[in-house]
Coordinates of C-alpha atoms in Angstrom, one line a residue:
M1 CA -0.4 60.5 -49.4
D2 CA -1.5 63.0 -51.2
L3 CA -4.0 64.8 -49.0
N4 CA -4.5 68.0 -51.4
G5 CA -4.1 66.4 -54.5
N6 CA -1.6 68.4 -55.8
T7 CA 0.9 65.4 -56.3
V8 CA 3.8 67.4 -54.4
L9 CA 4.8 66.3 -51.2
D10 CA 3.4 69.0 -48.5
N11 CA 4.5 69.4 -44.8
N12 CA 1.4 67.9 -43.4
E13 CA 1.3 64.7 -45.6
P14 CA 2.4 61.2 -44.5
S15 CA 5.5 59.9 -46.1
A16 CA 7.8 57.3 -46.5
I17 CA 11.3 56.0 -48.1
T18 CA 10.7 52.6 -50.0
G19 CA 13.0 49.9 -49.3
E20 CA 15.4 48.2 -51.7
N21 CA 12.5 45.9 -52.9
G22 CA 9.9 48.7 -52.8
E23 CA 8.4 48.1 -49.7
Y24 CA 6.9 51.0 -47.7
S25 CA 4.5 51.8 -44.5
L26 CA 2.8 55.0 -43.7
D27 CA 1.6 56.0 -40.1
L28 CA -1.5 57.8 -40.1
D29 CA -3.6 59.6 -37.6
T30 CA -7.3 59.1 -37.5
A31 CA -8.1 61.9 -40.1
Q32 CA -5.6 60.8 -42.6
Y33 CA -6.8 57.0 -42.3
D34 CA -10.3 58.5 -42.9
C35 CA -8.9 60.2 -46.2
Q36 CA -7.3 56.9 -47.7
A37 CA -10.2 56.3 -50.3
Y38 CA -10.4 59.9 -51.3
V39 CA -6.9 60.8 -52.5
P40 CA -3.9 59.2 -54.2
L41 CA -0.9 57.6 -53.2
V42 CA 2.3 59.1 -54.9
V43 CA 5.6 57.5 -55.5
D44 CA 8.6 60.1 -56.6
V45 CA 10.9 58.1 -58.6
P46 CA 13.7 60.8 -58.7
V47 CA 17.3 60.8 -60.7
G48 CA 19.5 58.5 -59.1
S49 CA 17.0 55.9 -57.6
T50 CA 17.1 52.2 -58.4
D51 CA 14.7 50.5 -60.9
S52 CA 15.1 46.6 -60.6
D53 CA 14.4 46.6 -64.4
T54 CA 16.9 49.0 -65.8
G55 CA 19.1 50.0 -62.8
E56 CA 19.9 53.6 -62.1
V57 CA 17.2 56.4 -63.0
T58 CA 18.2 59.0 -65.1
E59 CA 14.7 60.5 -65.9
A60 CA 12.4 61.2 -63.0
Y61 CA 8.9 60.0 -62.9
Q62 CA 6.1 59.2 -60.9
L63 CA 3.7 56.2 -59.9
V64 CA 0.5 56.6 -58.3
F65 CA -2.2 54.4 -56.8
P66 CA -5.7 56.3 -57.4
P67 CA -8.2 57.2 -55.1
L68 CA -10.9 54.2 -55.4
M69 CA -13.7 56.0 -53.6
G70 CA -17.2 54.5 -54.0
S71 CA -15.8 51.5 -56.3
A72 CA -16.3 48.0 -55.4
I73 CA -12.7 47.3 -55.8
D74 CA -11.0 45.6 -52.9
T75 CA -7.3 45.5 -53.4
G76 CA -6.7 44.1 -49.8
D77 CA -4.5 45.4 -47.0
I78 CA -1.1 45.7 -49.1
T79 CA -1.3 48.4 -52.1
D80 CA 0.9 47.6 -54.8
I81 CA 1.9 51.1 -56.7
T82 CA 2.9 50.2 -60.3
P83 CA 2.6 51.5 -63.7
L84 CA -0.5 49.8 -64.1
T85 CA -2.1 51.6 -61.2
T86 CA -0.5 55.0 -62.2
V87 CA -2.4 54.6 -65.7
I88 CA -5.8 54.6 -63.6
W89 CA -4.7 57.6 -62.3
E90 CA -3.5 59.3 -65.6
S91 CA -6.8 58.8 -67.2
I92 CA -9.1 60.2 -64.4
K93 CA -6.9 62.7 -62.7
S94 CA -8.2 65.5 -64.8
E95 CA -11.7 64.4 -63.1
F96 CA -10.5 65.9 -59.8
L97 CA -9.9 69.7 -61.3
L98 CA -12.5 72.1 -60.3
K99 CA -12.3 73.1 -64.1
D100 CA -14.7 76.1 -63.4
E101 CA -14.0 77.3 -60.2
D102 CA -11.8 80.5 -59.2
L103 CA -9.3 78.8 -57.5
D104 CA -5.5 79.1 -57.4
N105 CA -5.1 75.3 -56.7
P106 CA -8.0 73.6 -58.9
N107 CA -7.0 70.1 -57.2
L108 CA -9.9 68.4 -54.9
A109 CA -8.5 67.7 -51.8
C110 CA -9.6 65.2 -49.2
D111 CA -11.8 67.5 -47.1
V112 CA -13.6 69.0 -50.1
I113 CA -14.4 65.5 -51.6
R114 CA -15.1 63.3 -48.9
D115 CA -18.5 64.8 -48.1
N116 CA -19.5 65.3 -52.0
H117 CA -21.5 62.5 -52.7
E118 CA -22.3 63.3 -56.1
K119 CA -18.7 64.0 -56.9
I120 CA -17.7 60.8 -55.3
D121 CA -20.7 58.9 -57.3
E122 CA -19.3 60.5 -60.6
I123 CA -15.7 59.7 -60.0
A124 CA -16.3 56.1 -59.1
R125 CA -18.3 55.6 -62.2
H126 CA -15.2 57.1 -63.9
I127 CA -12.9 54.7 -62.4
E128 CA -15.1 51.7 -63.0
Q129 CA -15.3 52.6 -66.9
T130 CA -11.6 53.4 -66.7
L131 CA -11.1 50.2 -65.7
N132 CA -12.9 48.5 -68.3
D133 CA -11.2 50.3 -70.9
I134 CA -7.7 49.5 -69.7
V135 CA -8.7 45.8 -69.6
T136 CA -9.9 46.3 -73.2
H137 CA -7.1 48.6 -74.6
Y138 CA -3.9 46.9 -72.8
N139 CA -5.6 43.5 -73.3
I140 CA -5.0 42.2 -69.5
S141 CA -7.1 41.4 -66.9
Q142 CA -8.4 43.8 -64.0
D143 CA -6.8 41.5 -61.0
A144 CA -3.5 42.0 -63.1
I145 CA -3.6 45.8 -63.0
F146 CA -3.8 45.4 -59.0
A147 CA -1.2 42.4 -59.0
D148 CA 2.3 42.6 -58.2
Y149 CA 3.0 41.0 -61.6
I150 CA 7.0 40.5 -60.7
A151 CA 6.1 38.2 -57.9
N152 CA 3.8 36.4 -60.1
G153 CA 6.2 36.0 -63.2
D154 CA 3.7 37.8 -65.2
S155 CA 6.3 38.4 -67.9
T156 CA 3.7 39.7 -70.4
T157 CA 2.4 42.5 -67.9
H158 CA 6.0 43.1 -67.1
E159 CA 6.9 44.2 -70.4
L160 CA 3.9 46.4 -70.9
A161 CA 4.7 47.9 -67.4
V162 CA 8.5 48.8 -68.6
L163 CA 6.6 50.6 -71.8
I164 CA 4.4 52.4 -69.5
V165 CA 7.2 53.8 -67.6
K166 CA 8.9 55.1 -70.6
G167 CA 5.8 57.0 -71.3
L168 CA 5.6 58.3 -67.7
K169 CA 9.3 59.3 -67.9
K170 CA 8.3 61.2 -71.2
G171 CA 5.5 62.9 -70.0
F172 CA 6.9 64.1 -66.7
A173 CA 9.7 65.6 -68.8
E174 CA 7.5 67.2 -71.4
S175 CA 5.3 68.4 -68.8
A176 CA 7.9 70.1 -67.1
E177 CA 8.8 71.7 -70.2
L178 CA 5.4 72.7 -71.3
K179 CA 5.3 74.2 -67.8
Q180 CA 7.8 76.9 -68.6
N181 CA 5.9 78.1 -71.2
H182 CA 2.6 78.3 -68.8
P183 CA 4.2 78.9 -65.7
N184 CA 0.6 80.2 -63.9
S185 CA -1.1 77.2 -65.2
Y186 CA -1.5 73.4 -64.3
V187 CA -0.3 71.6 -67.2
D188 CA 0.0 67.8 -67.8
V189 CA 1.3 65.1 -70.8
K190 CA 0.6 61.7 -70.5
Y191 CA 0.9 58.5 -72.5
L192 CA -1.9 56.4 -72.9
K193 CA -3.1 53.4 -74.9
T194 CA -6.6 53.6 -76.4
S195 CA -8.7 51.2 -78.7
D196 CA -6.9 53.0 -81.8
G197 CA -3.5 52.6 -80.5
W198 CA -1.1 54.8 -78.1
V199 CA -1.9 58.7 -77.5
R200 CA -0.2 61.5 -76.4
K201 CA -2.3 63.9 -74.4
E202 CA -1.6 67.3 -73.5
Y203 CA -3.7 69.3 -70.8
I204 CA -3.2 73.0 -69.8
Y205 CA -5.4 74.5 -67.2
T206 CA -5.3 78.4 -66.4
A207 CA -7.2 79.7 -63.6
S208 CA -9.5 82.7 -63.8
G209 CA -8.0 86.0 -64.4
N210 CA -8.4 89.4 -63.0
D211 CA -9.1 91.4 -66.1
N212 CA -12.7 92.8 -66.4
S213 CA -15.0 94.1 -68.9
N214 CA -18.6 95.7 -68.2
G215 CA -18.3 93.7 -64.8
W216 CA -17.1 90.4 -66.6
S217 CA -14.0 88.6 -65.3
S218 CA -12.3 86.0 -67.4
H219 CA -13.0 82.2 -66.4
A220 CA -10.7 79.4 -65.9
K221 CA -9.6 78.1 -69.4
V222 CA -9.0 74.5 -70.0
E223 CA -7.3 73.2 -73.0
S224 CA -6.5 69.7 -74.1
T225 CA -5.1 67.9 -77.4
T226 CA -4.6 64.6 -78.3
H227 CA -2.4 63.0 -80.9
S228 CA -1.6 59.6 -82.0
V229 CA 1.6 57.9 -81.3
S230 CA 3.7 55.4 -82.5
N231 CA 3.9 52.1 -80.5
D232 CA 7.4 52.4 -79.1
L233 CA 6.3 56.0 -78.1
E234 CA 9.0 58.0 -80.2
T235 CA 7.2 59.5 -83.1
I236 CA 3.9 61.5 -82.7
G237 CA 1.5 61.3 -85.4
A238 CA -1.9 63.3 -86.4
Q239 CA -4.2 65.4 -83.8
V240 CA -7.1 62.7 -82.8
D241 CA -8.8 64.7 -80.6
F242 CA -8.9 68.5 -79.3
Y243 CA -10.7 70.2 -76.3
N244 CA -10.7 74.1 -75.5
R245 CA -13.4 75.7 -72.8
K246 CA -13.0 79.3 -71.9
G247 CA -15.7 81.5 -70.1
S248 CA -16.7 84.6 -68.0
A249 CA -18.4 85.5 -64.9
K250 CA -20.2 88.3 -63.3
N251 CA -22.0 89.1 -59.9
I252 CA -25.2 90.8 -60.0
G253 CA -25.7 91.8 -56.3
D254 CA -25.6 88.6 -54.6
D255 CA -26.6 86.7 -57.7
K256 CA -23.8 85.1 -60.2
I257 CA -23.8 84.3 -64.1
E258 CA -21.8 82.3 -66.0
L259 CA -21.0 82.0 -69.5
A260 CA -18.7 79.3 -71.2
T261 CA -18.0 78.1 -74.6
S262 CA -16.2 74.9 -75.5
E263 CA -14.6 73.7 -78.7
E264 CA -14.6 70.0 -79.3
T265 CA -13.5 67.5 -81.7
C266 CA -16.9 67.0 -83.0
S267 CA -19.1 70.0 -81.5
T268 CA -19.1 73.6 -80.2
N269 CA -21.2 73.9 -76.9
E270 CA -22.2 77.3 -75.3
Y271 CA -23.4 77.4 -71.8
L272 CA -25.3 79.8 -69.4
N273 CA -25.8 79.3 -65.7
Y274 CA -27.4 82.0 -63.5
Y275 CA -27.6 81.4 -59.4
E276 CA -29.6 83.4 -57.8
S277 CA -29.0 83.2 -54.1
K278 CA -32.0 83.1 -51.8
G279 CA -29.8 83.1 -48.4
G280 CA -27.5 80.6 -47.1
S281 CA -26.8 77.6 -49.1
A282 CA -30.2 78.0 -50.7
I283 CA -29.8 78.6 -54.6
H284 CA -32.1 78.9 -57.7
E285 CA -29.9 77.9 -60.5
R286 CA -30.9 78.0 -64.1
E287 CA -29.0 76.3 -67.0
M288 CA -29.3 76.5 -70.6
A289 CA -26.8 74.6 -73.1
N290 CA -26.8 74.8 -76.9
V291 CA -24.8 72.1 -78.6
T292 CA -23.9 72.6 -82.4
S293 CA -22.5 69.3 -84.1
T294 CA -19.6 69.6 -86.4
C295 CA -18.8 66.0 -87.5
T296 CA -21.9 64.1 -88.1
S297 CA -25.5 65.2 -89.2
Q298 CA -27.1 65.1 -85.9
D299 CA -29.5 68.0 -85.2
N300 CA -28.1 70.5 -82.9
R301 CA -29.2 70.3 -79.4
K302 CA -30.8 72.5 -76.8
Y303 CA -30.8 71.6 -73.0
V304 CA -32.3 73.7 -70.4
F305 CA -32.2 72.5 -66.4
N306 CA -33.9 74.3 -63.9
M307 CA -32.6 73.6 -60.5
D308 CA -34.0 75.0 -57.0
W309 CA -31.4 73.9 -54.3
S310 CA -32.7 74.0 -50.7
D311 CA -28.9 73.3 -49.8
H312 CA -26.6 73.7 -52.6
D313 CA -23.6 72.5 -50.9
K314 CA -25.3 69.3 -50.0
R315 CA -26.9 69.2 -53.3
L316 CA -30.4 69.0 -52.0
G317 CA -33.2 70.3 -53.7
T318 CA -35.2 69.8 -57.1
V319 CA -33.8 69.5 -60.6
G320 CA -35.8 69.6 -64.1
Q321 CA -34.0 68.5 -67.0
Y322 CA -35.3 69.3 -70.7
S323 CA -33.9 68.6 -74.1
I324 CA -35.8 71.0 -76.4
R325 CA -37.2 69.4 -79.3
F326 CA -35.8 71.0 -82.8
D327 CA -38.2 71.2 -85.7
A328 CA -36.3 70.3 -88.8
E329 CA -38.9 72.3 -91.1
T330 CA -38.6 75.6 -89.8
E331 CA -34.9 74.9 -88.4
Q332 CA -35.9 76.2 -85.2
F333 CA -36.2 75.0 -81.7
M334 CA -39.8 74.7 -80.1
I335 CA -38.9 76.9 -77.3
F336 CA -36.0 79.4 -76.3
S337 CA -34.7 79.3 -80.3
D338 CA -33.9 83.0 -80.2
I339 CA -31.1 82.4 -77.5
E340 CA -27.7 81.5 -78.6
R341 CA -24.1 82.2 -78.8
F342 CA -24.0 82.8 -74.9
H343 CA -20.6 84.1 -74.3
Q344 CA -20.2 86.3 -77.2
N345 CA -23.5 88.1 -76.7
K346 CA -22.8 88.4 -73.2
N347 CA -23.5 92.2 -73.0
Q348 CA -26.8 91.9 -75.0
L349 CA -28.6 89.0 -73.2
D350 CA -31.5 89.8 -71.0
F351 CA -31.0 87.7 -68.2
A352 CA -34.0 88.5 -66.2
A353 CA -36.2 87.6 -69.3
I354 CA -34.2 84.3 -69.8
S355 CA -34.4 83.5 -66.1
A356 CA -38.2 84.2 -66.2
E357 CA -38.9 81.9 -69.3
I358 CA -36.8 79.3 -68.0
D359 CA -38.9 79.5 -64.8
G360 CA -41.8 78.8 -66.9
L361 CA -40.6 75.2 -67.4
S362 CA -41.9 74.5 -63.6
Y363 CA -42.4 70.8 -63.8
H364 CA -41.7 68.9 -60.5
Y365 CA -41.3 65.5 -59.6
D366 CA -44.1 65.3 -57.3
D367 CA -46.5 66.5 -60.0
E368 CA -48.9 64.2 -61.5
I369 CA -48.3 64.5 -65.1
S370 CA -50.2 61.9 -67.1
D371 CA -50.4 63.8 -70.5
T372 CA -46.5 62.9 -71.7
A373 CA -47.8 63.3 -75.4
A374 CA -48.2 67.1 -74.8
L375 CA -44.7 67.2 -73.6
Y376 CA -43.3 65.1 -76.2
E377 CA -44.3 67.8 -78.6
I378 CA -42.0 70.2 -77.1
F379 CA -39.2 68.1 -75.4
S380 CA -37.4 65.2 -76.8
F381 CA -36.9 64.2 -73.0
V382 CA -37.7 65.5 -69.8
I383 CA -36.1 64.0 -66.0
L384 CA -37.3 65.3 -63.0
T385 CA -35.3 64.9 -59.8
K386 CA -35.7 65.5 -56.0
M387 CA -32.7 64.9 -53.6
V388 CA -33.6 65.2 -49.9
E389 CA -32.3 63.9 -46.7
E390 CA -34.2 61.3 -44.9
N391 CA -32.9 60.1 -41.5
G392 CA -29.8 62.2 -42.2
L393 CA -29.0 60.3 -45.6
R394 CA -29.2 61.7 -48.9
V395 CA -32.3 60.2 -51.3
E396 CA -32.1 60.7 -54.9
Y397 CA -35.7 60.5 -56.8
K398 CA -35.7 60.6 -60.3
K399 CA -38.4 60.1 -63.1
A400 CA -37.7 60.2 -66.8
M401 CA -40.3 60.6 -69.5
A402 CA -40.2 57.6 -71.2
G403 CA -41.8 59.1 -75.0
L404 CA -45.2 58.9 -75.3
D405 CA -45.9 56.0 -73.0
G406 CA -45.2 57.5 -69.4
W407 CA -42.3 58.0 -66.7
N408 CA -39.4 55.4 -65.7
L409 CA -38.8 55.6 -62.2
E410 CA -35.3 55.5 -60.2
T411 CA -34.5 56.1 -56.4
K412 CA -30.8 56.1 -55.0
S413 CA -30.5 55.8 -51.4
F414 CA -27.0 56.8 -50.2
N415 CA -25.3 55.4 -47.1
A416 CA -22.9 57.3 -44.8
D417 CA -20.0 56.2 -46.6
G418 CA -21.1 57.2 -50.0
T419 CA -22.6 53.9 -51.4
Y420 CA -25.7 53.7 -52.5
L421 CA -28.7 51.2 -53.2
K422 CA -30.4 52.1 -56.7
E423 CA -34.1 50.9 -57.5
C424 CA -36.1 51.3 -60.6
K425 CA -39.6 50.9 -61.9
A426 CA -40.0 50.9 -65.7
W427 CA -43.4 52.8 -66.8
D428 CA -45.3 49.5 -67.8
A429 CA -43.9 47.7 -64.8
D430 CA -46.0 46.9 -61.4
A431 CA -43.0 46.7 -59.2
W432 CA -39.5 48.2 -58.0
T433 CA -36.6 46.2 -59.1
G434 CA -32.8 46.7 -58.6
C435 CA -31.1 48.3 -61.3

């Protein structure tokens, strides 16, 4: 049981050696038992072990059963760890990395994620989407993903699993080779099937550096490249996707500025975050994002967030999210048009002035805003959210501008285990409904 998410057996982690038929049993204390839903189960398959399909293992690899936090999936008391459950983990494990934190170990451990309801909700949605993708891309049912396909005599899934294991072996060996060229980085190579066929994904995470320039320190860097692969996984084809992100951070007293640039297959994005400390866990955060499309004729986009956290750790507070309308005639955004290329211009930007301008967008969930037509002249959309604790549990209230018509409302009430009940009310509806 991988309590710290690094896929390495550490001294404090429960473990067992499987029997000749793959059976295992883990003895867990109370704290470890409570972590089951939030961490992966990892099987190390070393050279010299026995594979009932192919005999003695000559190339090491890992099998994984992913954490299923917050999802509606019930696998029963027996957990079969197979190549198919490993595909889920291969698809979601980058979500378990703190990509933009100054950490030597970027992995999310149980004690970090267990109380982070927002992250749990995010990963649960990602798991469910991943399962849907696997069902579509591999043409198998969701039940087959978690089943013992050998005991069930499912030859089709069995043949697929053998090919997946081939990809796991190749990815494991290529990750080790890539690690030699990036000794201070987290690296990963995986082979997955998508709607367009098999692909090879190469991922490199480099934690923030110590070099300083005018008070700036380099941020964590993420590089990801995807290539097509032949159906036998032997031939690497053309590049189909890439993602590179780099950034900088700077402290001003108790406050912090973070800037980042990401280059993606079809866009280049710039991010600015200003964190103003208000004592304890109270933080006033402003964020601006510029998105430049490179593959389509879609207009460039600018997003602004004004976030006033009463407790940043618990994600309690208010958020105003705005999409700034672009004027095609003047080729200017309606506001903030002159603020761009944050990372490149970091030594010329007036952060106090930017923060003051963002604070001018002070719309709040509790405000009575009936004139959405005036907002619609400046913003493509506005979403106003407040997160509070009621009876010790988190409740999230949200309203989203429905064009010229009014506001769509949503309430999400969380339970102690991270599950939630969501209710919605459309702008033209008389009553709340499930959603």
